Amino acid sequence: MARYTSSHWGIYEIKQGADGKPLLDVFKADPDPSEIGLSMLEASTRLRVARPCVRQSVLENGLGASPERRGLDPFVEVHWDQALDLAAQAISQTIKHHGNQAIFGGSYGWSSAGRFHHAQSQVHRFLNAAGGYVRHMDSYSLGAGRVVLPHVVAPMDDLMAVHTSWDVMEKHTELFVTFGGVPRKNAQVNPGGASEHLVKGGLYAMAKSGVKFVNISPTRADLDIGCEFEWIPIRPNTDVTCMLGIAFVIHAENGHDIDFLNNYCVGFDRFEAYLTGKSDGQPKTPDWAASICGISADQITELARRMMAARTMINVCWAAQRAHHGEQPFWMVVTLAAMLGQIGLPGGGFGVGYGAMNMMGMANPKFGGPTLPQGQPQIPDLIPVARITDMLEKPGEPFFYNGNAYTYPKIELIYWAGGNPFHHHQDLKRLIRAWRQVPHVIVNEQFWTTNAKLADIVFPATTTFEREDIGFATRDRFMVAMRQILPPHQEARDDYDIFAGLAKRLDCEETFTEGRDAAAWIRHMYDDCRPRAKAAGVNLPSFEHFWEQGLVDLQQPGQYNNMLEEFRKDPKAHRLNTPSGRIEIYSERIASFKHDDCPPHPTWMEPAEWVGSELAEQYPLHLISDQPAGKLHSQLDHSQLSQSTKRKGREPIDINPQDADSRGIQSGDTVWVFNGRGKCLATANICPDIIVGAVRLSTGSWLDPNDWASLDYDKHGNPNILTLDIASSNLSGGCSAHTCLVDIQKFDGEPPAVTAYELPDILSRR
Ligand SMILES: Nc1nc2c(c(=O)[nH]1)N[C@H]1C(S)=C(S)[C@@H](COP(=O)(O)OP(=O)(O)OC[C@H]3O[C@@H](n4cnc5c(=O)[nH]c(N)nc54)[C@H](O)[C@@H]3O)O[C@H]1N2
Ligand SMILES: Nc1nc2c(c(=O)[nH]1)N[C@H]1C(S)=C(S)[C@@H](COP(=O)(O)OP(=O)(O)OC[C@H]3O[C@@H](n4cnc5c(=O)[nH]c(N)nc54)[C@H](O)[C@@H]3O)O[C@H]1N2
Ligand SMILES: [Mo]
């Protein structure tokens, strides 16, 4: 009987090597397996946190001592009981003196696949059992999109699960216009599992059946359809102007579907006044759009005509909304599709993120899978996830989120498990300074990441291979019995056991564990999910049977998605969950919030930084910091696969030949990438597949400061030393990572060695 493991990038079969050690092989039922998994076993035992560690100042001078020395102090290995006692003391003292609203437990991050050992669920459940914590809303992925779309059409999670399936598009779509490609490198991944990678097959089949593709993107390589396609380079963060230019032509040539706009939408008239310039004096003509986005007026006009003449699917990448005013491209894509009037027709309408993850375009049954209940929020305090540095810097100051006013709490203790803020957050120097003001930081980690290095107490966590679990993801094809392959590394424990140990010391063990061990929880979660699966037409076998056979195929014959098909057929019976029940091109509700930076209909507003802004005289290049191809975020950056994507040990930066020539830079040169916030070293990769005036430096290289005290520069090519940390808008508070100007310069002399993968100083090893 085959045995399996599962990850965010796919299922892998567990085999035995000649030396008796376990090996991973690709999953035969997956048509396009990801390489990432094959590299994960090899990396899983290196750079591990082996035993509980405490920062030297804390151990010698007491809890809360010298937080400014995080990253500078060495660690001391201690026994489990001592570390758990210390952490429990930090938590109980914080609660006693400052209340639970002084604990930040948002703990954002992807952690590992597996529904029970999901670190974020574990930490949230534990902190709720302990009386509550300040939580976070939304994600770095979709900060702006998640908040704006429920006002406009539907919640993002609902939309993601009903994206029109690949086979429907193969049959019906004639023209696929995408802003930001359909990056297959990204679709390797899906939160919780990606057992059947369908994006390559879907795109290739569409191309073969004659669908025409237009990729409007600063980079060409984010689309691969197996043959030539049209690439229209666009200046980053200007998509809304291109879409408005297209909308202007459609409107001027009477191609907009008045029936659809009248019967399925509200507020087109208000938007129309903006489009024609009646409301602001600026008609959004193709010439106007061209002057901003860099695409010629003729191209915009011609594309608009093609879109009017064909069954057209319009897609936008998530990166476009990970930006200042990031609500607008998503809102405008829906508006443009509404004008064409093809929403709900097979193969027409819009996509918000084909390719961002594997899920979009899958049609397996949808039901709530096995989940560890996180408990109810005990206190009202929250922040939009990417406002962490603002919160740490500005306690007591007001902020808005989704139309409500809040105040930033004063944080005394941070608990993180299963994420890496020094990977994901922007303007990392600013974050580190704020982090070094917080009295207590506790982290559960598998590896010596920057997050672990900047903690007071580090608990060593097991990896997927060292425990058993259930693999499941929304709309994914298989449910997986994830088998243990290796014993826990050194003294590593499951997050569950770490939290159970803390809960015992904080007198909330029963609430946290409900008397179950990990095995009992897994069985309980599985059994709890069976009725939900049944309601979706899936008969899950008994737990014993599931565990024995290793996999359950959830696919049902004949299933497909055609987004908003029912709404189109009967807009009254299937009204949307917006205030009007229709698509809101003008939102009264957003109008009532009165935010200058998020007006009530899709609007072009200049982002804080772009190639048209004044700052571009000093820093003329727009930095795209996209998702890395050879790993998930910063996970397994030390693996062989991730290492093979680097050049001279650093992250490569894509530069257009014209921008390289004018700076005397050649491929393979070490370069400075810099702006007023920070600088890093990277390796130049000169390629014509990026628009002039933009550079691309993927995320994920572990932060490697030249000096932990001064933080002058990063040696490894981590773009978040450069990125801008402002909210997308007052509506969402989303992350604006893709709004960032830089310049580059050749590095002269011998560059310093990369030291990101060195262990911290550990004084006494046990
Ligand atoms: N500039 C820029 N920045 C970005 C983005 C961008 O486009 N540009 N993208 C953003 C996006 S979309 C996202 S989602 C974030 C991602 O940011 P994160 O999700 O925070 O990044 P990861 O590297 O996946 O961090 C997961 C961490 O969890 C640890 N881990 C894994 N499994 C376990 C476990 O079982 N237990 C414990 N205790 N730890 C575990 C891993 O070792 C790893 O350090 O980054 C964001 N940052
Ligand atoms: N291999 C791998 N896959 C991943 C991840 C990973 O870390 N590694 N992370 C996963 C996660 S958490 C997420 S949220 C998704 C993210 O999915 P996305 O946010 O869609 O992905 P990105 O790679 O950041 O960007 C996609 C493309 O958008 C283009 N782009 C950037 N700015 C603009 C713009 O202003 N306009 C236009 N038109 N295009 C622009 C970039 O050139 C890039 O090729 O990916 C997921 N998939
Ligand atoms: Mo994400």
Coordinates of C-alpha atoms and ligand atoms in Angstrom, one line a residue, residues 108-112 117 119 140-141 322 417-420 423-424 426 444-447 449 461-462 467 495 625 627 632-635 699 720 723 737-738, ligand 1:
Y108 CA 0.6 35.5 10.2
G109 CA 2.1 32.9 7.9
W110 CA 1.7 29.9 5.8
S111 CA 3.4 27.3 8.1
S112 CA 3.1 23.8 6.8
H117 CA -0.7 20.8 13.0
A119 CA 0.6 26.3 13.4
Y140 CA -0.6 39.8 2.7
S141 CA -1.8 38.0 -0.4
R322 CA -0.7 44.4 -3.3
A417 CA 4.3 30.3 15.2
G418 CA 4.3 29.3 11.5
G419 CA 5.2 32.6 9.8
N420 CA 8.1 34.9 9.2
H423 CA 10.2 37.6 5.3
H424 CA 6.7 39.0 4.7
Q426 CA 7.8 45.7 4.2
N444 CA 8.0 28.4 17.7
E445 CA 10.2 27.6 14.7
Q446 CA 11.6 24.6 12.8
F447 CA 14.6 26.5 11.4
T449 CA 15.1 31.9 10.4
A461 CA 9.0 22.7 16.3
T462 CA 8.7 19.4 14.3
R467 CA 4.2 13.9 12.7
D495 CA 3.4 23.0 18.2
S625 CA 9.1 41.8 -5.7
Q627 CA 6.8 35.3 -5.4
L632 CA 7.2 29.0 -1.0
H633 CA 8.1 32.5 0.4
S634 CA 11.2 32.0 2.6
Q635 CA 10.5 28.4 3.3
T699 CA 11.0 37.6 -2.4
N720 CA 11.7 43.9 1.8
T723 CA 9.7 48.2 0.1
A737 CA 4.7 45.8 -1.3
H738 CA 4.5 46.4 -5.1
Ligands
LIG1 N1 7.9 42.5 -1.0 C1 6.9 41.5 -0.9 N2 6.7 41.0 0.3 C2 5.7 40.0 0.4 C3 5.0 39.6 -0.8 C4 5.3 40.2 -2.0 O1 4.6 39.9 -3.0 N3 6.3 41.2 -2.0 N4 4.0 38.6 -0.6 C5 3.4 38.5 0.6 C6 2.6 37.3 0.7 S1 1.4 37.2 -0.5 C7 2.6 36.4 1.7 S2 1.4 35.2 1.9 C8 3.7 36.5 2.8 C9 4.2 35.1 3.2 O2 4.9 35.2 4.4 P1 5.0 34.0 5.4 O3 3.9 33.0 5.2 O4 5.2 34.5 6.8 O5 6.3 33.3 4.9 P2 6.9 31.8 5.0 O6 8.3 31.9 4.6 O7 6.0 30.9 4.3 O8 6.9 31.6 6.6 C10 6.4 30.4 7.2 C11 7.3 30.1 8.4 O9 6.7 29.1 9.1 C12 7.6 28.1 9.5 N5 6.9 26.8 9.7 C13 6.5 25.9 8.7 N6 5.8 24.9 9.3 C14 5.8 25.2 10.6 C15 5.2 24.5 11.7 O10 4.6 23.4 11.6 N7 5.3 25.0 12.9 C16 6.0 26.2 13.1 N8 6.1 26.7 14.4 N9 6.6 26.9 12.1 C17 6.5 26.3 10.9 C18 8.6 28.0 8.3 O11 9.9 27.5 8.7 C19 8.7 29.5 7.9 O12 9.7 30.2 8.6 O13 4.8 37.3 2.3 C20 4.3 38.6 1.8 N10 5.5 39.4 1.6

